[in-house]
mmCIF file of C-alpha atoms in Angstrom:
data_model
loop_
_atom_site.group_PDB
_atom_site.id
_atom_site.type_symbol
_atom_site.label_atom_id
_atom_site.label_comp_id
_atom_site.label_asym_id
_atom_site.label_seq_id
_atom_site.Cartn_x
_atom_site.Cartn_y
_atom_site.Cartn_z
ATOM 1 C CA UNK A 109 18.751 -21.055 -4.928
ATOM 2 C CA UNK A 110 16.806 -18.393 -6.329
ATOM 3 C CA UNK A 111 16.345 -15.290 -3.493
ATOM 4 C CA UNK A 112 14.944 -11.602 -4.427
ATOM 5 C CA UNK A 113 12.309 -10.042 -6.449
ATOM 6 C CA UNK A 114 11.507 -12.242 -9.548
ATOM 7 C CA UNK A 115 9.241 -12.670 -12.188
ATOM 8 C CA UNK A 116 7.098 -15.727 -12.560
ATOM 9 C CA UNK A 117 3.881 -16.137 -14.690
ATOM 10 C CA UNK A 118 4.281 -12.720 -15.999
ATOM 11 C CA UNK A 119 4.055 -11.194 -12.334
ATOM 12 C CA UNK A 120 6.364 -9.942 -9.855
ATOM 13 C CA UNK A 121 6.961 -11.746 -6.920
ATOM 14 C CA UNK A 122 9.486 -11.790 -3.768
ATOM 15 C CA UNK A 123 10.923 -15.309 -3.347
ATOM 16 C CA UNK A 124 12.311 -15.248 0.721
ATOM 17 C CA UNK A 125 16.206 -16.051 1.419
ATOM 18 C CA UNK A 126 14.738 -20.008 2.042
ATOM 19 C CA UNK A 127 13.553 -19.541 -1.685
ATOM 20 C CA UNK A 128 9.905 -19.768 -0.636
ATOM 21 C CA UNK A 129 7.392 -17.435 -2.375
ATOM 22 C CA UNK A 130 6.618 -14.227 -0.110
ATOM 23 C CA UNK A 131 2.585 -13.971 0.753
ATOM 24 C CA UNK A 132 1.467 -10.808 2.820
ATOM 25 C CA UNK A 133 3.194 -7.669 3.757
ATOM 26 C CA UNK A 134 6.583 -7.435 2.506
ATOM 27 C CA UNK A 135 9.442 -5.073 4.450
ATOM 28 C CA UNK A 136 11.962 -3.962 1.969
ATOM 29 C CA UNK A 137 14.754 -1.094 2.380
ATOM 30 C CA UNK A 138 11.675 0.935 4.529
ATOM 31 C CA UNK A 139 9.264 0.414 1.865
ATOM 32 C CA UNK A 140 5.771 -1.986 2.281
ATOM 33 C CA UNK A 141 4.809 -4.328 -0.266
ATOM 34 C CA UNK A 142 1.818 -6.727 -0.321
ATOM 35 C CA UNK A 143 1.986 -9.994 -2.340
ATOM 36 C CA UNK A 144 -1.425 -11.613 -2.883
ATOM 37 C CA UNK A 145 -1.817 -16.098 -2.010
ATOM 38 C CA UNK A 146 -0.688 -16.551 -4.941
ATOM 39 C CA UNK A 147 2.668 -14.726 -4.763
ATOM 40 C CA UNK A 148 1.830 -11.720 -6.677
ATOM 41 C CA UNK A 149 2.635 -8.380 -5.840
ATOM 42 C CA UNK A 150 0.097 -6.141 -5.679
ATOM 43 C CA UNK A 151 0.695 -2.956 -8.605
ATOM 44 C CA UNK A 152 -1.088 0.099 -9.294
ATOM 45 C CA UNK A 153 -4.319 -1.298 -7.259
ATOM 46 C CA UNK A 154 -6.221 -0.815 -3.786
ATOM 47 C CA UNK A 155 -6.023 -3.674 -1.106
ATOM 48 C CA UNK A 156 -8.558 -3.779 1.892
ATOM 49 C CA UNK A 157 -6.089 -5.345 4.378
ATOM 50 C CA UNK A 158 -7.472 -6.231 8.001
ATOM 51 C CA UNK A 159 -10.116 -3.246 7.291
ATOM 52 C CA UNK A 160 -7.439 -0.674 6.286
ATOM 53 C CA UNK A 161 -7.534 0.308 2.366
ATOM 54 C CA UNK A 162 -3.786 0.634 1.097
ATOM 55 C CA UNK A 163 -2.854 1.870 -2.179
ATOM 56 C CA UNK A 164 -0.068 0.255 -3.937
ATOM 57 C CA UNK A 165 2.015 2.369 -6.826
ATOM 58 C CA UNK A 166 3.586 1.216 -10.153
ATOM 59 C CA UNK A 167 6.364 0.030 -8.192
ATOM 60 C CA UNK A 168 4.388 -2.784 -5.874
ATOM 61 C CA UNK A 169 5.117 -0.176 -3.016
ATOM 62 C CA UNK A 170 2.902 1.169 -0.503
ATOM 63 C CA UNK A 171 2.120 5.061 -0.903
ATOM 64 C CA UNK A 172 2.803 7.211 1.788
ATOM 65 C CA UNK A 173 1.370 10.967 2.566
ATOM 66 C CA UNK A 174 -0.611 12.753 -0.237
ATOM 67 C CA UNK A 175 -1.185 11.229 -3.742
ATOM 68 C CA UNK A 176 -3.086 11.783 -6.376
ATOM 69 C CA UNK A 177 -5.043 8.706 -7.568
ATOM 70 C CA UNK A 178 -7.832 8.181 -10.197
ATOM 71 C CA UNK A 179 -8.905 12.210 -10.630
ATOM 72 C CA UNK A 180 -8.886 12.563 -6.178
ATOM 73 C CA UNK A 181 -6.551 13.059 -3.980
ATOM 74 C CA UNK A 182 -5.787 11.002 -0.872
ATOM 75 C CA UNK A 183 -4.174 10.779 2.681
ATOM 76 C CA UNK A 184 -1.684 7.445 3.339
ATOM 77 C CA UNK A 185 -0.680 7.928 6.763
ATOM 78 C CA UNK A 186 3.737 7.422 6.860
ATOM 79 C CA UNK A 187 3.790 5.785 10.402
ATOM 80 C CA UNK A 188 1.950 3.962 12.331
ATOM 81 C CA UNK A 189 -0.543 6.808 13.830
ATOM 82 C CA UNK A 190 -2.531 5.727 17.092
ATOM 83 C CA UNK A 191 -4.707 2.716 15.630
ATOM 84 C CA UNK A 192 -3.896 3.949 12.047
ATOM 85 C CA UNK A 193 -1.784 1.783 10.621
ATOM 86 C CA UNK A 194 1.114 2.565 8.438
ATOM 87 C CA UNK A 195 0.861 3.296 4.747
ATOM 88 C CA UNK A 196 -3.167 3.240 5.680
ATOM 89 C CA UNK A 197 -5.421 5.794 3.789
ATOM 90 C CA UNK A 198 -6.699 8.356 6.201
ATOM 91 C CA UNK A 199 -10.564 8.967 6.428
ATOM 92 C CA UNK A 200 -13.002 11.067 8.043
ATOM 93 C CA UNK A 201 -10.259 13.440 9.210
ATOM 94 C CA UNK A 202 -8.646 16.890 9.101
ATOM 95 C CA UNK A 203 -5.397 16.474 7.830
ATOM 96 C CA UNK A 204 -2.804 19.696 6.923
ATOM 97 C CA UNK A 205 -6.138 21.702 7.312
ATOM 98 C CA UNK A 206 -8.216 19.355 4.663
ATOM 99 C CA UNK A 207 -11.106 17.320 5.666
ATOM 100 C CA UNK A 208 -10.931 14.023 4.284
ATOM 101 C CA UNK A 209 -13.569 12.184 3.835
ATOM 102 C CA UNK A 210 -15.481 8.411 4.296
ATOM 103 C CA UNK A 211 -13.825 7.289 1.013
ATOM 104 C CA UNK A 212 -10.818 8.962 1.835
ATOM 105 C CA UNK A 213 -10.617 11.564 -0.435
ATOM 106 C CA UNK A 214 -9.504 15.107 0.314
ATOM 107 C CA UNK A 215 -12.354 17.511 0.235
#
């Protein structure tokens, strides 16, 4: 039986150690990964995920701290922080002495 990352349809996915397709957040060697209903891990895009926006690299892994996305640069918090949840983007907040704003942007 097939176990592991694996690619299918021209998309990585995560197939679990029962062989079943992975759907949701995926915990890997401390990293977060989010595959979509259909199996697919999320790359290089945004997710809105319970009302949290998450930013997923080239890698399928969710970014953590500062990073530097489409010409702005943005807070992902790197543990869970009072209701923020980890890997979430930060938002109307000082953080490291920058105000970041409603779309989460540093200012």
């Amino acid at each position: 039986m097939k176990t592991g990352w694996t690619i299918l349809n021209n998309k990585w996915c995560y197939l679990n150690e029962d062989g079943t397709m992975a759907t949701g957040w995926i915990y890997l060697n401390y990293k977060r990964y989010w595959a979509e209903q259909s199996g697919e891990i999320v790359i290089n895009d945004w997710r809105n995920i319970n009302n949290n926006w998450y930013y997923f690299n080239s890698s399928g892994e969710a970014v953590r701290g500062w990073n530097w996305i489409n010409n702005a640069m943005y807070y992902f918090y790197p543990t869970k922080t009072g209701e923020n949840p980890e890997c979430s983007m930060a938002h109307d907040i000082y953080i490291d002495g920058f105000y970041v704003d409603t779309e989460g942007r540093r200012m």
